[in-house]
Amino acid sequence: MYTQALNNLEIETGTDDEREARFQQRVDDEERIEPNDWMPEGYRKTLVRQIAQHAHSEIVGMLPEGNWITRAPSLRRKAALLAKVQDEGGHGLYLYAAAETLGKSREEMVDELLSGKAKYSSIFNYPTLTWADIGAIGWLVDGAAIMNQIPLCRCSYGPYSRAMIRVCKEESFHQRQGYELMLSLANGTPEQKEMAQDALNRWWWPSLMMFGPPDGDSVHSGKSMAWKIKRFSNDDLRQKFIDATVPQAHYLGLEIPDPDLKFNEETGHWDIGEIDWTEFQNVVAGNGPCNRQRIKQRRAAHENGAWVREAAVAFAEKRRARKAAAAEAKQAA
Ligand code: FAQ
């Protein structure tokens, strides 16, 4: 504690270059950076961008699955899906709170999402056409999210890294419920197995795109890795996901929709065919199958929730006024 305070004190002095060198030393020494610590402006901006995008992804990510809550085939499935979607909402809230510690208000972040200025994960712009899509999302989308987010538990920024610990525990439950759902379908009737295969066909490539552009095109990776925000490159995480997921598909008796998929004896990894990066860029640019629908739904939810926000503010103000009046009366007595 005392050393930490001394470090902070030291970091406040000297030229910007000196402060930056000391900051980098702290990062290299695996110290966590906390909200009141000095940090380079680029570090702050990178974190706000990534954490806000991450928060938006969790909130928009509630929509494709929320679409199936009323149509879940059993009470058990409905309860699990309801809990999962609720968890995603909670993740969004922890993440907005983590970004707020860097000086950006939640209102500003939400406005940027609703105006279309902010990004969120490409994956949530694909439709959920059948019940099997719920299994595929849990298995693949949450699986990819875990692969990406476990290293974020060691992110150099304290509030983000701590939020990720709880998020990852919940994502792990989500992934298991998705895989178990796929297992039931894959071992069910021929129609159910076909439905599971169709969902895998549609979600496989978009899940690989979740990890972001190839390393050569990733503009932020270099800095983010030096600052230990990211611990692995986009391609490295994508490969880890592929290596973990291909055997899971085989266990389900399903086929990965990639004729070029091949185990490479030399590297010990699964090689895949070409990812359609034009599709990725189109989706990120706002032209995926559901981009417009997602933002429209979020705007409507925000507008419909205005009375709740107004009521909460009115209640807080009334309580503050009542407390102030009571304190004044006590003083006068
Ligand atoms: N979609 O230089 P890089 C979840 C953008 S949560 C859209 O490589 P970076 C839970 C990127 O922002 C899923 N845009 O960027 C769940 C940048 O644009 P900018 C979300 C993308 O930041 C499950 C540009 O491309 N997870 O699934 C995407 O170093 C089920 C250049 O890229 C996170 O957000 C994309 N896929 O690496 C919920 C995790 N990829 O900002 C419901 C935290 C890249 O310059 C149901 N985020 N871009 O305009 C990260 O780890 C990173 O931000 C990456 C991208 C890896 C996503």
Coordinates of C-alpha atoms in Angstrom, one line a residue, residues 28-182:
D28 CA 6.1 -4.2 -17.4
D29 CA 6.3 -5.1 -13.7
E30 CA 2.7 -6.3 -13.9
E31 CA 1.4 -3.7 -11.6
R32 CA -2.2 -2.8 -12.1
I33 CA -3.0 0.8 -13.2
E34 CA -5.9 2.3 -11.1
P35 CA -8.2 5.2 -12.0
N36 CA -6.4 7.9 -10.2
D37 CA -2.9 6.9 -11.4
W38 CA -1.2 8.9 -14.1
M39 CA -1.6 7.3 -17.5
P40 CA -0.7 8.4 -21.1
E41 CA -3.7 9.9 -23.0
G42 CA -3.4 7.2 -25.6
Y43 CA -3.7 4.4 -23.0
R44 CA -6.9 6.1 -21.6
K45 CA -8.4 6.5 -25.0
T46 CA -7.6 2.9 -26.1
L47 CA -9.2 1.6 -22.9
V48 CA -12.3 3.8 -23.2
R49 CA -12.7 2.7 -26.9
Q50 CA -12.3 -1.0 -26.2
I51 CA -14.3 -1.2 -22.9
A52 CA -17.2 0.9 -24.4
Q53 CA -17.3 -1.3 -27.5
H54 CA -17.2 -4.4 -25.2
A55 CA -20.1 -3.0 -23.1
H56 CA -22.1 -2.2 -26.2
S57 CA -21.5 -5.7 -27.5
E58 CA -22.9 -7.2 -24.3
I59 CA -26.0 -5.0 -24.5
V60 CA -26.7 -5.5 -28.2
G61 CA -25.8 -9.2 -27.7
M62 CA -28.9 -9.6 -25.6
L63 CA -31.1 -9.1 -28.7
P64 CA -30.5 -12.1 -30.8
E65 CA -31.0 -14.5 -27.9
G66 CA -33.8 -12.5 -26.3
N67 CA -35.6 -13.2 -29.5
W68 CA -36.0 -16.9 -28.4
I69 CA -37.0 -16.5 -24.7
T70 CA -40.7 -16.8 -25.4
R71 CA -40.2 -19.7 -27.7
A72 CA -37.8 -21.9 -25.7
P73 CA -38.9 -25.5 -25.9
S74 CA -39.1 -26.3 -22.2
L75 CA -39.1 -24.5 -18.8
R76 CA -35.5 -25.7 -18.1
R77 CA -34.3 -24.2 -21.4
K78 CA -36.3 -21.0 -20.8
A79 CA -34.9 -20.5 -17.3
A80 CA -31.3 -21.0 -18.5
L81 CA -31.7 -18.6 -21.5
L82 CA -33.4 -16.0 -19.3
A83 CA -30.6 -16.1 -16.8
K84 CA -28.0 -16.0 -19.6
V85 CA -29.5 -12.9 -21.3
Q86 CA -29.8 -11.2 -17.9
D87 CA -26.1 -12.0 -17.2
E88 CA -25.2 -10.3 -20.5
G89 CA -27.0 -7.2 -19.3
G90 CA -25.0 -7.3 -16.1
H91 CA -21.8 -7.6 -18.0
G92 CA -22.7 -4.5 -20.0
L93 CA -23.2 -2.6 -16.7
Y94 CA -19.9 -3.6 -15.1
L95 CA -18.2 -2.6 -18.3
Y96 CA -19.9 0.8 -18.6
A97 CA -18.9 1.3 -14.9
A98 CA -15.3 0.4 -15.7
A99 CA -15.2 2.8 -18.6
E100 CA -16.7 5.6 -16.4
T101 CA -13.6 5.3 -14.1
L102 CA -11.6 6.7 -17.1
G103 CA -13.7 9.9 -17.3
K104 CA -16.4 9.1 -19.9
S105 CA -20.0 9.2 -18.8
R106 CA -22.4 6.3 -19.4
E107 CA -24.8 8.8 -21.1
E108 CA -22.1 9.7 -23.6
M109 CA -21.3 6.1 -24.4
V110 CA -25.0 5.2 -24.8
D111 CA -25.5 8.2 -27.1
E112 CA -22.6 7.1 -29.2
L113 CA -24.1 3.6 -29.6
L114 CA -27.6 4.9 -30.4
S115 CA -26.3 7.4 -33.0
G116 CA -24.3 4.7 -34.7
K117 CA -21.0 6.3 -33.9
A118 CA -19.8 3.5 -31.6
K119 CA -18.9 0.0 -32.7
Y120 CA -20.0 -3.2 -31.2
S121 CA -19.1 -6.8 -32.1
S122 CA -19.9 -7.8 -35.6
I123 CA -21.3 -11.2 -34.4
F124 CA -24.5 -9.6 -33.1
N125 CA -25.6 -8.5 -36.6
Y126 CA -26.5 -12.0 -37.6
P127 CA -30.1 -13.3 -37.2
T128 CA -31.2 -16.2 -34.9
L129 CA -33.3 -18.2 -37.3
T130 CA -33.9 -21.4 -35.4
W131 CA -33.7 -22.7 -31.8
A132 CA -30.3 -24.3 -32.6
D133 CA -28.9 -20.8 -33.1
I134 CA -29.2 -20.4 -29.3
G135 CA -27.0 -23.5 -28.8
A136 CA -24.5 -22.3 -31.5
I137 CA -24.3 -18.8 -29.8
G138 CA -23.6 -20.3 -26.4
W139 CA -21.0 -22.8 -27.8
L140 CA -19.3 -20.6 -30.4
V141 CA -19.9 -17.0 -29.5
D142 CA -19.5 -17.4 -25.8
G143 CA -16.6 -19.8 -26.5
A144 CA -14.9 -17.2 -28.6
A145 CA -15.7 -14.5 -26.0
I146 CA -14.1 -16.6 -23.2
M147 CA -10.9 -17.2 -25.3
N148 CA -10.6 -13.5 -25.9
Q149 CA -11.6 -12.4 -22.3
I150 CA -9.6 -14.8 -20.1
P151 CA -6.4 -12.9 -21.0
L152 CA -8.3 -9.6 -20.3
C153 CA -8.5 -10.8 -16.6
R154 CA -4.8 -9.9 -16.6
C155 CA -5.3 -6.6 -18.4
S156 CA -3.0 -3.8 -16.9
Y157 CA -6.1 -1.6 -16.1
G158 CA -7.4 -2.7 -12.7
P159 CA -11.2 -2.0 -13.0
Y160 CA -11.3 -3.8 -16.5
S161 CA -9.3 -6.8 -15.3
R162 CA -11.5 -7.2 -12.2
A163 CA -14.7 -6.9 -14.1
M164 CA -13.5 -9.6 -16.5
I165 CA -13.0 -12.2 -13.7
R166 CA -16.7 -12.3 -13.0
V167 CA -17.7 -12.0 -16.6
C168 CA -15.5 -15.0 -17.6
K169 CA -17.0 -17.2 -14.8
E170 CA -20.5 -16.4 -16.2
E171 CA -19.4 -16.9 -19.8
S172 CA -18.2 -20.3 -18.9
F173 CA -21.7 -21.3 -17.7
H174 CA -23.1 -19.8 -21.0
Q175 CA -20.7 -21.8 -23.1
R176 CA -21.6 -25.0 -21.3
Q177 CA -25.4 -24.5 -21.7
G178 CA -24.8 -23.8 -25.4
Y179 CA -22.7 -26.9 -25.9
E180 CA -25.2 -29.1 -23.9
L181 CA -28.0 -27.7 -26.1
M182 CA -26.1 -28.6 -29.3

